[in-house]
Amino acid sequence: DLDKKQHVDLKMDQALLLIHNELHGTNLTVYWNSERCYHCSFQVLVNVSWSGRPGKPSTAAVAVSTQHGSILQLNDTVEDKEVCRLEYKFGEFGNYSLLVKHVHNGVSEVACDLIVNRNPIDSNLPVCVAFLVGVAIVIAVSILRFLMSLDDFHNWISKAINSRETDRLINSELGSPSRADSLGGETQPEAWRPPTSPPRLRCIDTFRGIALILMVFVNYGGGRYWYFKHSSWNGLTVADLVFPWFVFIMGSSIFLSMTSILQRGCSKFKLLGKIAWRSFLLICIGVFIVNPNYCLGPLSWDKVRIPGVLQRLGVTYFVVAVLELLFAKPVPESCASERSCFSLRDIIFSWPQWLCILMLESIWLGLTFFLPVPGCPTGYLGPGGIGDWGKYPNCTGGAAGYIDRLLLGDDHIYQHPSSAVLYHTEVAYDPEGILGTINSIVMAFLGVQAGKILLYYKDQTKDILIRFTAWCCFLGLISIALTKISENDGFIPINKNLWSISYVTTLSSFAFFILLVLYPIVDVKGLWTGAPFFYPGMNSILVYVGHEVFENYFPFQWKLGDNQSHKEHLTQNIVASALWVLIAYILYKKKVFWKI
């Protein structure tokens, strides 16, 4: 009955809370905070006045968030004194009652009892089902491939079908030389390459494809789950992983492709022109993508957003590629084949580049921790808003936000930062801003190191894996030291919005670990071709630009029957991501690649 009288339209990730005030002559103010909101001041949730009739409680209905645990504090409105406090993780679309009443047990005390009127739904069930379906498909395909590799099973199928043409098709699928080359070998025979020309490593394209498809999925909504969205400030979610991995693999590709181009006789001056042109195109395409006007009317130059994903990729690519071009050295033949070579040659040969990278990182540290920001504490790394007890509401991002607002202007940076979700920030802040670009350059250069390991120790699988392991552990230890294994209490917390150095070392450590797994499985043993991620990895610019431009078009988006259903959103986003994999596969088969 109370549910009917106190009607509240619940949205996704919300539950209904009915607060019953049975305290005689006391008006209550209910404050709310999320357990994920670090050092946040409480926000007023609802006021529940006394009904004025003894024995008749007053009731207020309010929607509460179910994404994270909630902290509720009830105060006497007049005396502003805490009556009670409780922490609880509400479930989606659940119905709860909070009974506030006196308990007479010799001493008059106030009790706050939470009762579940209607059980919530399991909002994570669609993700679990989707994961199990994906695992089942992988297992089924693996079993089928194994059976198809058995001669007896092959012969049985051939006799059952009794078709010469079908038999020829099955044989081509089972492992004819042309098929094996197209799936697991080189795109060209090895004899066609220069002696030291780096091979096309499928693990690089596979890793790039994994990052890209995850990026497409989270950009399309990720089923509207909080862990498929960017962190509100410190910490990591799935969405925070993909962009830095893409930057890392871009660094690996820069070194491998540049080495190949130089070995084919291209002059450094001509290559510098290509690098500058490609960077310019990436920046221009990025500005075009982040400023759509088909829904907002004609574009106003006064409101154009300047930073963005492709813009950062363009600047990062230019800096790292120019560094490698200026200090490029030929890969010695002996170092590609002899184990007696100096074991740290991949680092020692790059000391000028490392010196430049360390200087850039010193600039980031100096500006971040020592640049005076008006109205804000020097070295501030917080989200502003209601964070830090609401002391610095306009200091979002500290020096990073200040530099962007000073050089680009408030109207030319991102207006809806993820920090607004929990911290209620009101100032513009761009996660792809100027200062953070320094650390994306650092991450790309760590990717360059991965590429150098793959080339300098070519055909020495053990040495490659040892170095991947060493980098993974080394960067992981740096992250532990910087964060003190804490989300918020470390020296430099992991933060995607700031692109903090701990964020770079942590994600680079993960990247080296992924290559540690992918390289032997994909390129050495050939146990996995990298499909289906290999195909979008080969056409990454086209897939990224395409998914941004056609995001709101059918079949990537359609009208949902229930817009407040995680299941329907998840289904739509998975289908849209799978369609881009299919498009990339078709383009790969037709040998259509968009390169700039």
PDB file of N, CA, C and O in Angstrom, residues 3 19 41 78 207 283 361 365 373 387 401 438 531 581 586 588:
ATOM      1  N   ASP A   3       3.783   1.477  -1.175  1.00  0.00           N
ATOM      2  CA  ASP A   3       4.416   1.571  -2.493  1.00  0.00           C
ATOM      3  C   ASP A   3       3.501   2.286  -3.473  1.00  0.00           C
ATOM      4  O   ASP A   3       3.938   3.053  -4.327  1.00  0.00           O
ATOM      5  N   ILE A  19      11.092   5.600   3.884  1.00  0.00           N
ATOM      6  CA  ILE A  19      11.609   5.987   5.196  1.00  0.00           C
ATOM      7  C   ILE A  19      10.442   6.344   6.096  1.00  0.00           C
ATOM      8  O   ILE A  19       9.677   7.274   5.801  1.00  0.00           O
ATOM      9  N   SER A  41      31.542  15.063   1.105  1.00  0.00           N
ATOM     10  CA  SER A  41      30.546  15.590   2.022  1.00  0.00           C
ATOM     11  C   SER A  41      29.186  14.972   1.714  1.00  0.00           C
ATOM     12  O   SER A  41      28.884  14.661   0.563  1.00  0.00           O
ATOM     13  N   VAL A  78      16.125  19.957  13.354  1.00  0.00           N
ATOM     14  CA  VAL A  78      16.210  21.166  14.173  1.00  0.00           C
ATOM     15  C   VAL A  78      17.560  21.271  14.868  1.00  0.00           C
ATOM     16  O   VAL A  78      18.244  22.297  14.805  1.00  0.00           O
ATOM     17  N   PHE A 207      46.379  -8.091 -30.138  1.00  0.00           N
ATOM     18  CA  PHE A 207      46.290  -7.243 -28.944  1.00  0.00           C
ATOM     19  C   PHE A 207      45.584  -5.936 -29.276  1.00  0.00           C
ATOM     20  O   PHE A 207      44.699  -5.475 -28.541  1.00  0.00           O
ATOM     21  N   ILE A 283      44.759  14.104 -36.028  1.00  0.00           N
ATOM     22  CA  ILE A 283      44.220  15.217 -35.240  1.00  0.00           C
ATOM     23  C   ILE A 283      42.968  15.790 -35.901  1.00  0.00           C
ATOM     24  O   ILE A 283      41.954  16.049 -35.220  1.00  0.00           O
ATOM     25  N   GLU A 361      58.893  13.173 -18.473  1.00  0.00           N
ATOM     26  CA  GLU A 361      58.225  12.760 -17.235  1.00  0.00           C
ATOM     27  C   GLU A 361      58.553  13.716 -16.100  1.00  0.00           C
ATOM     28  O   GLU A 361      57.700  13.990 -15.236  1.00  0.00           O
ATOM     29  N   LEU A 365      55.851  15.672 -13.720  1.00  0.00           N
ATOM     30  CA  LEU A 365      55.906  15.677 -12.257  1.00  0.00           C
ATOM     31  C   LEU A 365      56.041  17.109 -11.731  1.00  0.00           C
ATOM     32  O   LEU A 365      55.372  17.484 -10.759  1.00  0.00           O
ATOM     33  N   VAL A 373      48.219  26.781  -8.673  1.00  0.00           N
ATOM     34  CA  VAL A 373      46.891  26.848  -9.288  1.00  0.00           C
ATOM     35  C   VAL A 373      46.032  27.779  -8.432  1.00  0.00           C
ATOM     36  O   VAL A 373      45.831  27.505  -7.244  1.00  0.00           O
ATOM     37  N   GLY A 387      34.233  16.253  -3.329  1.00  0.00           N
ATOM     38  CA  GLY A 387      35.378  15.524  -2.803  1.00  0.00           C
ATOM     39  C   GLY A 387      36.189  16.385  -1.856  1.00  0.00           C
ATOM     40  O   GLY A 387      36.075  17.613  -1.843  1.00  0.00           O
ATOM     41  N   GLY A 401      43.826  20.256 -15.081  1.00  0.00           N
ATOM     42  CA  GLY A 401      42.630  21.006 -15.454  1.00  0.00           C
ATOM     43  C   GLY A 401      42.912  22.482 -15.651  1.00  0.00           C
ATOM     44  O   GLY A 401      42.368  23.119 -16.559  1.00  0.00           O
ATOM     45  N   ILE A 438      51.625  13.918 -22.019  1.00  0.00           N
ATOM     46  CA  ILE A 438      53.019  13.568 -21.716  1.00  0.00           C
ATOM     47  C   ILE A 438      53.114  12.107 -21.297  1.00  0.00           C
ATOM     48  O   ILE A 438      53.984  11.355 -21.759  1.00  0.00           O
ATOM     49  N   ALA A 531      42.038 -14.829 -34.199  1.00  0.00           N
ATOM     50  CA  ALA A 531      40.672 -14.543 -34.623  1.00  0.00           C
ATOM     51  C   ALA A 531      39.735 -14.589 -33.412  1.00  0.00           C
ATOM     52  O   ALA A 531      39.942 -15.389 -32.492  1.00  0.00           O
ATOM     53  N   VAL A 581      33.339  -6.413 -35.785  1.00  0.00           N
ATOM     54  CA  VAL A 581      34.268  -7.521 -36.029  1.00  0.00           C
ATOM     55  C   VAL A 581      33.964  -8.157 -37.380  1.00  0.00           C
ATOM     56  O   VAL A 581      34.884  -8.457 -38.160  1.00  0.00           O
ATOM     57  N   ILE A 586      35.230  -9.037 -43.195  1.00  0.00           N
ATOM     58  CA  ILE A 586      34.893  -8.949 -44.625  1.00  0.00           C
ATOM     59  C   ILE A 586      35.907  -8.073 -45.359  1.00  0.00           C
ATOM     60  O   ILE A 586      36.384  -8.417 -46.453  1.00  0.00           O
ATOM     61  N   TYR A 588      38.960  -7.520 -44.464  1.00  0.00           N
ATOM     62  CA  TYR A 588      40.234  -8.245 -44.500  1.00  0.00           C
ATOM     63  C   TYR A 588      40.249  -9.238 -45.654  1.00  0.00           C
ATOM     64  O   TYR A 588      41.252  -9.358 -46.378  1.00  0.00           O
TER      65      TYR A 588
END
